[in-house]
PDB file of C-alpha atoms and ligand atoms in Angstrom:
ATOM      1  CA  MET T   1     -33.862  20.688 -71.019  1.00  0.00           C
ATOM      2  CA  ILE T   2     -36.551  18.328 -69.970  1.00  0.00           C
ATOM      3  CA  ILE T   3     -35.649  14.650 -68.980  1.00  0.00           C
ATOM      4  CA  ALA T   4     -38.897  12.428 -69.125  1.00  0.00           C
ATOM      5  CA  ALA T   5     -38.534   8.886 -67.715  1.00  0.00           C
ATOM      6  CA  ASN T   6     -40.750   6.402 -69.449  1.00  0.00           C
ATOM      7  CA  TRP T   7     -40.785   3.517 -66.798  1.00  0.00           C
ATOM      8  CA  LYS T   8     -42.929   1.428 -69.152  1.00  0.00           C
ATOM      9  CA  THR T   9     -43.762  -1.822 -67.543  1.00  0.00           C
ATOM     10  CA  TYR T  10     -40.187  -2.110 -65.888  1.00  0.00           C
ATOM     11  CA  VAL T  11     -41.353  -1.094 -62.603  1.00  0.00           C
ATOM     12  CA  GLU T  12     -43.679  -3.379 -60.977  1.00  0.00           C
ATOM     13  CA  SER T  13     -43.183  -2.759 -57.282  1.00  0.00           C
ATOM     14  CA  THR T  14     -44.292  -0.013 -54.905  1.00  0.00           C
ATOM     15  CA  ALA T  15     -40.689  -0.070 -53.362  1.00  0.00           C
ATOM     16  CA  ARG T  16     -39.011   0.322 -56.578  1.00  0.00           C
ATOM     17  CA  ALA T  17     -41.204   3.063 -57.674  1.00  0.00           C
ATOM     18  CA  LYS T  18     -40.771   4.867 -54.603  1.00  0.00           C
ATOM     19  CA  LYS T  19     -36.995   4.554 -54.752  1.00  0.00           C
ATOM     20  CA  LEU T  20     -37.094   6.069 -58.227  1.00  0.00           C
ATOM     21  CA  LEU T  21     -39.250   8.792 -57.252  1.00  0.00           C
ATOM     22  CA  ALA T  22     -36.959   9.765 -54.003  1.00  0.00           C
ATOM     23  CA  SER T  23     -33.897   9.758 -56.364  1.00  0.00           C
ATOM     24  CA  ALA T  24     -35.524  11.902 -58.943  1.00  0.00           C
ATOM     25  CA  LYS T  25     -36.432  14.229 -56.328  1.00  0.00           C
ATOM     26  CA  ARG T  26     -33.002  14.642 -55.086  1.00  0.00           C
ATOM     27  CA  LEU T  27     -31.738  15.133 -58.583  1.00  0.00           C
ATOM     28  CA  ALA T  28     -34.447  17.724 -59.415  1.00  0.00           C
ATOM     29  CA  VAL T  29     -33.169  20.101 -56.456  1.00  0.00           C
ATOM     30  CA  HIS T  30     -29.991  20.761 -58.362  1.00  0.00           C
ATOM     31  CA  ALA T  31     -30.695  19.865 -61.855  1.00  0.00           C
ATOM     32  CA  LYS T  32     -31.330  22.509 -64.503  1.00  0.00           C
ATOM     33  CA  GLN T  33     -33.731  20.162 -66.271  1.00  0.00           C
ATOM     34  CA  ASP T  34     -37.119  19.417 -65.608  1.00  0.00           C
ATOM     35  CA  VAL T  35     -37.771  15.816 -64.736  1.00  0.00           C
ATOM     36  CA  VAL T  36     -41.073  14.375 -65.729  1.00  0.00           C
ATOM     37  CA  LEU T  37     -41.751  10.839 -64.473  1.00  0.00           C
ATOM     38  CA  ALA T  38     -44.101   8.265 -66.280  1.00  0.00           C
ATOM     39  CA  PRO T  39     -44.725   5.382 -64.015  1.00  0.00           C
ATOM     40  CA  PRO T  40     -47.401   2.845 -64.846  1.00  0.00           C
ATOM     41  CA  ALA T  41     -50.780   4.187 -64.080  1.00  0.00           C
ATOM     42  CA  PRO T  42     -51.598   2.350 -60.888  1.00  0.00           C
ATOM     43  CA  PHE T  43     -48.569   3.939 -59.164  1.00  0.00           C
ATOM     44  CA  LEU T  44     -49.334   7.652 -60.532  1.00  0.00           C
ATOM     45  CA  GLY T  45     -51.839   8.608 -57.491  1.00  0.00           C
ATOM     46  CA  MET T  46     -49.632   7.268 -54.935  1.00  0.00           C
ATOM     47  CA  LEU T  47     -46.402   8.838 -56.300  1.00  0.00           C
ATOM     48  CA  ALA T  48     -48.030  12.127 -57.164  1.00  0.00           C
ATOM     49  CA  ALA T  49     -49.986  12.634 -53.778  1.00  0.00           C
ATOM     50  CA  GLY T  50     -48.721  15.716 -52.272  1.00  0.00           C
ATOM     51  CA  ASN T  51     -46.146  16.170 -54.402  1.00  0.00           C
ATOM     52  CA  ARG T  52     -44.252  19.800 -53.867  1.00  0.00           C
ATOM     53  CA  SER T  53     -41.084  18.951 -55.761  1.00  0.00           C
ATOM     54  CA  LYS T  54     -39.928  19.745 -58.956  1.00  0.00           C
ATOM     55  CA  VAL T  55     -40.709  16.626 -60.403  1.00  0.00           C
ATOM     56  CA  ALA T  56     -43.913  16.237 -62.540  1.00  0.00           C
ATOM     57  CA  PHE T  57     -45.775  13.320 -63.586  1.00  0.00           C
ATOM     58  CA  ALA T  58     -46.848  11.841 -66.955  1.00  0.00           C
ATOM     59  CA  VAL T  59     -49.176   8.969 -67.833  1.00  0.00           C
ATOM     60  CA  GLN T  60     -47.829   6.763 -70.181  1.00  0.00           C
ATOM     61  CA  ASP T  61     -50.794   6.585 -72.566  1.00  0.00           C
ATOM     62  CA  VAL T  62     -54.678   7.408 -72.282  1.00  0.00           C
ATOM     63  CA  SER T  63     -57.813   5.677 -73.763  1.00  0.00           C
ATOM     64  CA  THR T  64     -59.475   6.642 -76.783  1.00  0.00           C
ATOM     65  CA  GLU T  65     -62.570   6.583 -74.563  1.00  0.00           C
ATOM     66  CA  THR T  66     -63.980   9.110 -71.960  1.00  0.00           C
ATOM     67  CA  GLY T  67     -66.315   8.198 -69.272  1.00  0.00           C
ATOM     68  CA  GLY T  68     -69.106   5.360 -69.598  1.00  0.00           C
ATOM     69  CA  ALA T  69     -68.391   1.478 -69.607  1.00  0.00           C
ATOM     70  CA  HIS T  70     -64.983   0.708 -70.884  1.00  0.00           C
ATOM     71  CA  THR T  71     -63.501  -1.738 -68.389  1.00  0.00           C
ATOM     72  CA  GLY T  72     -59.603  -1.127 -68.060  1.00  0.00           C
ATOM     73  CA  ALA T  73     -59.288   2.015 -69.863  1.00  0.00           C
ATOM     74  CA  VAL T  74     -57.021   4.823 -68.392  1.00  0.00           C
ATOM     75  CA  THR T  75     -58.956   8.081 -69.281  1.00  0.00           C
ATOM     76  CA  ALA T  76     -57.111  11.574 -69.449  1.00  0.00           C
ATOM     77  CA  ALA T  77     -59.500  12.980 -66.914  1.00  0.00           C
ATOM     78  CA  ALA T  78     -58.675  10.093 -64.320  1.00  0.00           C
ATOM     79  CA  ALA T  79     -54.891  10.236 -65.047  1.00  0.00           C
ATOM     80  CA  ARG T  80     -55.085  14.369 -64.564  1.00  0.00           C
ATOM     81  CA  GLU T  81     -56.950  13.492 -61.218  1.00  0.00           C
ATOM     82  CA  ALA T  82     -54.225  11.262 -60.315  1.00  0.00           C
ATOM     83  CA  GLY T  83     -51.592  13.856 -60.649  1.00  0.00           C
ATOM     84  CA  ALA T  84     -50.262  13.760 -64.183  1.00  0.00           C
ATOM     85  CA  THR T  85     -49.511  17.009 -65.597  1.00  0.00           C
ATOM     86  CA  HIS T  86     -48.108  15.398 -68.802  1.00  0.00           C
ATOM     87  CA  ALA T  87     -49.263  12.478 -71.079  1.00  0.00           C
ATOM     88  CA  ILE T  88     -47.175  10.470 -73.444  1.00  0.00           C
ATOM     89  CA  VAL T  89     -49.189   9.620 -76.671  1.00  0.00           C
ATOM     90  CA  GLY T  90     -48.409   7.681 -79.930  1.00  0.00           C
ATOM     91  CA  HIS T  91     -45.495   5.892 -78.198  1.00  0.00           C
ATOM     92  CA  SER T  92     -44.092   3.212 -80.796  1.00  0.00           C
ATOM     93  CA  GLU T  93     -45.177   0.462 -78.272  1.00  0.00           C
ATOM     94  CA  ARG T  94     -48.815   1.840 -78.202  1.00  0.00           C
ATOM     95  CA  ARG T  95     -48.635   2.227 -82.166  1.00  0.00           C
ATOM     96  CA  ALA T  96     -47.301  -1.558 -82.474  1.00  0.00           C
ATOM     97  CA  ALA T  97     -50.521  -2.462 -80.010  1.00  0.00           C
ATOM     98  CA  GLY T  98     -52.786  -0.957 -82.857  1.00  0.00           C
ATOM     99  CA  ASP T  99     -52.794   2.988 -82.338  1.00  0.00           C
ATOM    100  CA  ASP T 100     -52.856   4.454 -86.017  1.00  0.00           C
ATOM    101  CA  ASN T 101     -52.412   8.226 -86.546  1.00  0.00           C
ATOM    102  CA  ALA T 102     -56.179   8.710 -86.120  1.00  0.00           C
ATOM    103  CA  THR T 103     -56.242   7.006 -82.909  1.00  0.00           C
ATOM    104  CA  VAL T 104     -53.320   9.013 -81.618  1.00  0.00           C
ATOM    105  CA  ALA T 105     -55.050  12.204 -83.041  1.00  0.00           C
ATOM    106  CA  LEU T 106     -58.324  11.512 -80.707  1.00  0.00           C
ATOM    107  CA  LYS T 107     -56.128  10.742 -77.667  1.00  0.00           C
ATOM    108  CA  LEU T 108     -54.262  14.068 -78.098  1.00  0.00           C
ATOM    109  CA  GLN T 109     -57.786  16.034 -78.151  1.00  0.00           C
ATOM    110  CA  HIS T 110     -58.354  14.087 -74.663  1.00  0.00           C
ATOM    111  CA  ILE T 111     -55.417  14.980 -73.132  1.00  0.00           C
ATOM    112  CA  LEU T 112     -55.533  18.652 -74.205  1.00  0.00           C
ATOM    113  CA  ALA T 113     -59.020  18.879 -73.244  1.00  0.00           C
ATOM    114  CA  GLN T 114     -57.689  17.985 -69.569  1.00  0.00           C
ATOM    115  CA  GLY T 115     -55.268  20.857 -69.762  1.00  0.00           C
ATOM    116  CA  MET T 116     -52.464  18.349 -69.838  1.00  0.00           C
ATOM    117  CA  VAL T 117     -49.055  18.638 -71.694  1.00  0.00           C
ATOM    118  CA  PRO T 118     -48.966  15.959 -74.454  1.00  0.00           C
ATOM    119  CA  ILE T 119     -45.462  14.272 -75.169  1.00  0.00           C
ATOM    120  CA  LEU T 120     -45.987  13.176 -78.712  1.00  0.00           C
ATOM    121  CA  CYS T 121     -43.782  10.421 -80.034  1.00  0.00           C
ATOM    122  CA  ILE T 122     -43.014  10.111 -83.505  1.00  0.00           C
ATOM    123  CA  GLY T 123     -40.531   7.710 -85.143  1.00  0.00           C
ATOM    124  CA  GLU T 124     -39.662   5.733 -88.258  1.00  0.00           C
ATOM    125  CA  HIS T 125     -39.391   1.780 -88.127  1.00  0.00           C
ATOM    126  CA  THR T 126     -36.589   1.819 -90.400  1.00  0.00           C
ATOM    127  CA  ARG T 127     -34.600   3.992 -92.914  1.00  0.00           C
ATOM    128  CA  ASP T 128     -34.801   3.541 -96.674  1.00  0.00           C
ATOM    129  CA  ASP T 129     -32.356   5.170 -99.376  1.00  0.00           C
ATOM    130  CA  GLN T 130     -35.438   6.981-100.967  1.00  0.00           C
ATOM    131  CA  ALA T 131     -35.951   8.831 -97.495  1.00  0.00           C
ATOM    132  CA  ARG T 132     -39.658   7.836 -97.415  1.00  0.00           C
ATOM    133  CA  TYR T 133     -39.222   7.730 -93.679  1.00  0.00           C
ATOM    134  CA  LEU T 134     -39.147  11.469 -93.751  1.00  0.00           C
ATOM    135  CA  THR T 135     -42.291  11.499 -95.381  1.00  0.00           C
ATOM    136  CA  PHE T 136     -43.594   8.875 -92.686  1.00  0.00           C
ATOM    137  CA  LEU T 137     -42.697  11.220 -89.829  1.00  0.00           C
ATOM    138  CA  ARG T 138     -44.247  14.446 -91.424  1.00  0.00           C
ATOM    139  CA  GLU T 139     -47.305  12.387 -92.058  1.00  0.00           C
ATOM    140  CA  GLU T 140     -47.379  11.577 -88.139  1.00  0.00           C
ATOM    141  CA  ILE T 141     -46.836  15.365 -87.459  1.00  0.00           C
ATOM    142  CA  ALA T 142     -49.565  16.483 -89.815  1.00  0.00           C
ATOM    143  CA  SER T 143     -52.083  14.158 -88.817  1.00  0.00           C
ATOM    144  CA  ALA T 144     -51.794  14.976 -85.031  1.00  0.00           C
ATOM    145  CA  PHE T 145     -51.213  18.617 -85.289  1.00  0.00           C
ATOM    146  CA  GLY T 146     -53.814  19.224 -88.234  1.00  0.00           C
ATOM    147  CA  PRO T 147     -56.900  19.100 -86.373  1.00  0.00           C
ATOM    148  CA  LEU T 148     -55.803  21.277 -83.414  1.00  0.00           C
ATOM    149  CA  SER T 149     -55.872  25.027 -82.526  1.00  0.00           C
ATOM    150  CA  GLN T 150     -52.560  27.106 -82.824  1.00  0.00           C
ATOM    151  CA  LYS T 151     -52.705  27.258 -78.961  1.00  0.00           C
ATOM    152  CA  GLU T 152     -53.250  23.547 -78.468  1.00  0.00           C
ATOM    153  CA  ARG T 153     -50.260  22.923 -81.023  1.00  0.00           C
ATOM    154  CA  ALA T 154     -47.870  25.092 -79.194  1.00  0.00           C
ATOM    155  CA  THR T 155     -48.306  23.018 -76.009  1.00  0.00           C
ATOM    156  CA  ILE T 156     -47.081  19.859 -77.560  1.00  0.00           C
ATOM    157  CA  ILE T 157     -43.848  18.370 -76.849  1.00  0.00           C
ATOM    158  CA  ILE T 158     -42.459  16.198 -79.608  1.00  0.00           C
ATOM    159  CA  ALA T 159     -40.237  12.978 -78.920  1.00  0.00           C
ATOM    160  CA  TYR T 160     -38.680  12.062 -81.639  1.00  0.00           C
ATOM    161  CA  GLU T 161     -37.878   8.127 -81.322  1.00  0.00           C
ATOM    162  CA  PRO T 162     -36.689   5.964 -84.019  1.00  0.00           C
ATOM    163  CA  ILE T 163     -38.164   2.680 -83.394  1.00  0.00           C
ATOM    164  CA  TRP T 164     -34.870   0.842 -84.477  1.00  0.00           C
ATOM    165  CA  ALA T 165     -33.078   2.631 -81.884  1.00  0.00           C
ATOM    166  CA  ILE T 166     -35.276   1.727 -78.938  1.00  0.00           C
ATOM    167  CA  GLY T 167     -34.653  -0.562 -76.090  1.00  0.00           C
ATOM    168  CA  LYS T 168     -30.989  -1.159 -77.120  1.00  0.00           C
ATOM    169  CA  THR T 169     -27.673   0.110 -75.953  1.00  0.00           C
ATOM    170  CA  ALA T 170     -25.933   3.503 -76.525  1.00  0.00           C
ATOM    171  CA  ALA T 171     -23.878   1.859 -79.129  1.00  0.00           C
ATOM    172  CA  ASP T 172     -27.177   1.120 -81.298  1.00  0.00           C
ATOM    173  CA  SER T 173     -28.518   4.578 -80.593  1.00  0.00           C
ATOM    174  CA  ILE T 174     -28.830   7.370 -83.209  1.00  0.00           C
ATOM    175  CA  SER T 175     -25.447   9.110 -83.977  1.00  0.00           C
ATOM    176  CA  PRO T 176     -25.233  12.869 -83.073  1.00  0.00           C
ATOM    177  CA  ASN T 177     -24.892  13.871 -86.594  1.00  0.00           C
ATOM    178  CA  ASP T 178     -27.954  12.156 -87.674  1.00  0.00           C
ATOM    179  CA  LEU T 179     -29.802  13.276 -84.724  1.00  0.00           C
ATOM    180  CA  THR T 180     -28.962  16.924 -85.596  1.00  0.00           C
ATOM    181  CA  GLU T 181     -30.110  16.532 -89.222  1.00  0.00           C
ATOM    182  CA  MET T 182     -33.436  14.854 -87.963  1.00  0.00           C
ATOM    183  CA  ILE T 183     -34.122  17.609 -85.716  1.00  0.00           C
ATOM    184  CA  LEU T 184     -33.476  19.974 -88.139  1.00  0.00           C
ATOM    185  CA  TYR T 185     -36.276  18.259 -90.429  1.00  0.00           C
ATOM    186  CA  ILE T 186     -38.568  17.916 -87.674  1.00  0.00           C
ATOM    187  CA  ARG T 187     -38.542  21.604 -86.854  1.00  0.00           C
ATOM    188  CA  LYS T 188     -39.144  22.368 -90.363  1.00  0.00           C
ATOM    189  CA  ALA T 189     -42.189  19.973 -90.487  1.00  0.00           C
ATOM    190  CA  LEU T 190     -43.237  21.769 -87.263  1.00  0.00           C
ATOM    191  CA  ALA T 191     -43.045  25.112 -88.764  1.00  0.00           C
ATOM    192  CA  GLU T 192     -45.718  24.351 -91.211  1.00  0.00           C
ATOM    193  CA  PHE T 193     -48.186  24.105 -88.447  1.00  0.00           C
ATOM    194  CA  LEU T 194     -46.818  26.645 -86.063  1.00  0.00           C
ATOM    195  CA  LEU T 195     -46.920  30.126 -86.309  1.00  0.00           C
ATOM    196  CA  GLY T 196     -44.404  32.861 -85.284  1.00  0.00           C
ATOM    197  CA  GLU T 197     -42.557  32.251 -82.091  1.00  0.00           C
ATOM    198  CA  ASN T 198     -44.302  28.838 -81.605  1.00  0.00           C
ATOM    199  CA  VAL T 199     -41.942  27.567 -83.946  1.00  0.00           C
ATOM    200  CA  ALA T 200     -38.946  28.520 -81.926  1.00  0.00           C
ATOM    201  CA  THR T 201     -40.328  27.656 -78.776  1.00  0.00           C
ATOM    202  CA  ALA T 202     -41.537  24.137 -79.837  1.00  0.00           C
ATOM    203  CA  ARG T 203     -39.801  21.488 -77.699  1.00  0.00           C
ATOM    204  CA  VAL T 204     -38.273  18.504 -79.396  1.00  0.00           C
ATOM    205  CA  LEU T 205     -36.794  15.584 -77.350  1.00  0.00           C
ATOM    206  CA  TYR T 206     -35.065  12.569 -78.611  1.00  0.00           C
ATOM    207  CA  GLY T 207     -35.693   9.068 -77.215  1.00  0.00           C
ATOM    208  CA  GLY T 208     -34.042   5.542 -78.306  1.00  0.00           C
ATOM    209  CA  SER T 209     -31.410   3.982 -76.167  1.00  0.00           C
ATOM    210  CA  VAL T 210     -30.219   7.013 -74.290  1.00  0.00           C
ATOM    211  CA  GLU T 211     -27.827   6.235 -71.403  1.00  0.00           C
ATOM    212  CA  PRO T 212     -25.346   7.868 -69.372  1.00  0.00           C
ATOM    213  CA  GLY T 213     -22.676   7.168 -71.807  1.00  0.00           C
ATOM    214  CA  ASN T 214     -23.971   8.777 -74.829  1.00  0.00           C
ATOM    215  CA  ALA T 215     -26.571  11.343 -73.227  1.00  0.00           C
ATOM    216  CA  ARG T 216     -23.976  14.535 -73.308  1.00  0.00           C
ATOM    217  CA  GLU T 217     -22.830  13.680 -76.785  1.00  0.00           C
ATOM    218  CA  LEU T 218     -26.533  13.438 -78.079  1.00  0.00           C
ATOM    219  CA  ALA T 219     -27.415  16.647 -76.199  1.00  0.00           C
ATOM    220  CA  GLU T 220     -24.535  18.647 -77.507  1.00  0.00           C
ATOM    221  CA  GLY T 221     -25.410  20.784 -80.430  1.00  0.00           C
ATOM    222  CA  SER T 222     -27.959  18.558 -81.769  1.00  0.00           C
ATOM    223  CA  GLY T 223     -30.773  21.310 -80.954  1.00  0.00           C
ATOM    224  CA  ILE T 224     -32.794  18.784 -78.696  1.00  0.00           C
ATOM    225  CA  ASP T 225     -34.592  20.218 -75.841  1.00  0.00           C
ATOM    226  CA  GLY T 226     -34.094  16.924 -73.807  1.00  0.00           C
ATOM    227  CA  PHE T 227     -34.559  13.174 -73.698  1.00  0.00           C
ATOM    228  CA  LEU T 228     -37.521  10.646 -73.248  1.00  0.00           C
ATOM    229  CA  VAL T 229     -35.662   7.874 -71.412  1.00  0.00           C
ATOM    230  CA  GLY T 230     -36.777   4.081 -71.128  1.00  0.00           C
ATOM    231  CA  HIS T 231     -34.642   1.571 -69.693  1.00  0.00           C
ATOM    232  CA  ALA T 232     -31.767   3.670 -68.309  1.00  0.00           C
ATOM    233  CA  ALA T 233     -34.374   5.632 -66.272  1.00  0.00           C
ATOM    234  CA  THR T 234     -35.522   2.482 -64.415  1.00  0.00           C
ATOM    235  CA  ASP T 235     -32.547   2.301 -62.491  1.00  0.00           C
ATOM    236  CA  VAL T 236     -31.401   4.808 -59.785  1.00  0.00           C
ATOM    237  CA  ALA T 237     -27.639   4.552 -60.482  1.00  0.00           C
ATOM    238  CA  SER T 238     -27.953   4.940 -64.269  1.00  0.00           C
ATOM    239  CA  PHE T 239     -30.709   7.712 -64.260  1.00  0.00           C
ATOM    240  CA  THR T 240     -28.533   9.709 -61.874  1.00  0.00           C
ATOM    241  CA  ALA T 241     -25.502   9.287 -64.055  1.00  0.00           C
ATOM    242  CA  LEU T 242     -27.625  10.233 -67.084  1.00  0.00           C
ATOM    243  CA  VAL T 243     -28.969  13.389 -65.510  1.00  0.00           C
ATOM    244  CA  LYS T 244     -25.743  14.552 -64.142  1.00  0.00           C
ATOM    245  CA  ALA T 245     -23.981  13.917 -67.444  1.00  0.00           C
ATOM    246  CA  VAL T 246     -26.166  16.647 -69.097  1.00  0.00           C
ATOM    247  CA  SER T 247     -26.330  18.791 -65.871  1.00  0.00           C
ATOM    248  CA  THR T 248     -23.038  20.170 -66.526  1.00  0.00           C
ATOM    249  CA  ARG T 249     -23.939  21.194 -70.268  1.00  0.00           C
TER     250      ARG T 249
HETATM  251  P1  PGA D   1     -35.232   3.269 -74.403  1.00  0.00           P
HETATM  252  O1  PGA D   1     -36.779   3.647 -74.487  1.00  0.00           O
HETATM  253  O2  PGA D   1     -34.588   4.330 -73.792  1.00  0.00           O
HETATM  254  O3  PGA D   1     -35.226   2.018 -73.681  1.00  0.00           O
HETATM  255  O4  PGA D   1     -34.827   2.858 -75.687  1.00  0.00           O
HETATM  256  C1  PGA D   1     -37.217   4.674 -74.886  1.00  0.00           C
HETATM  257  C2  PGA D   1     -38.570   4.718 -75.196  1.00  0.00           C
HETATM  258  O5  PGA D   1     -39.097   4.027 -75.719  1.00  0.00           O
HETATM  259  O6  PGA D   1     -39.471   5.816 -74.710  1.00  0.00           O
END
């Protein structure tokens, strides 16, 4: 299992970032899970410097630009230099800010060119009776995977994050049954783009109001390979409880 912590903009102070990292390092010593932290970009270098723990680092997004004059942009190369081994791409909050599937595909290429592992977020806004949301998800996968080589495709971690479930509480999250169905569907869609054993080894995470109270039931039997956690990962007590809840699995 992978537990990726998306700190978003919840964490704005060095003191808080360091506290969260220290607790993640302690947890990672015993946890069976791989812990990946995605701090705001300005904290990446400081947190990842000299890191010898099992904790890995992700950048929350990368720019479509590389090099040159693009004030404010965080390039994949700079993020890698700062210590990121992973990069979240296509998060719904970036898509809401204007990233379409073509933008996400371009960012993916920059991430892969730097040898980082992409965590590609996909997820529907709402569900409709005609199941058009399934076609929407397949399209998100197809546009991202289509231009890539088989080797590149095989490195991508998918994070299924239904937008309607993000940033709420465990009670508003997806049900374990629905999650099981969705993971099956996503794996079927991935199988169109992956060959042989790459289908079986593809990693699919779930994100959207994962909290200590629902993590275990969502993990059990749903076929996921871990979580992308937002708000519940930005507090030492709740992140600790969450990791422990799935550790005994
Ligand atoms: P949440 O965020 O856990 O706060 O719902 C998850 C995400 O957006 O990655």
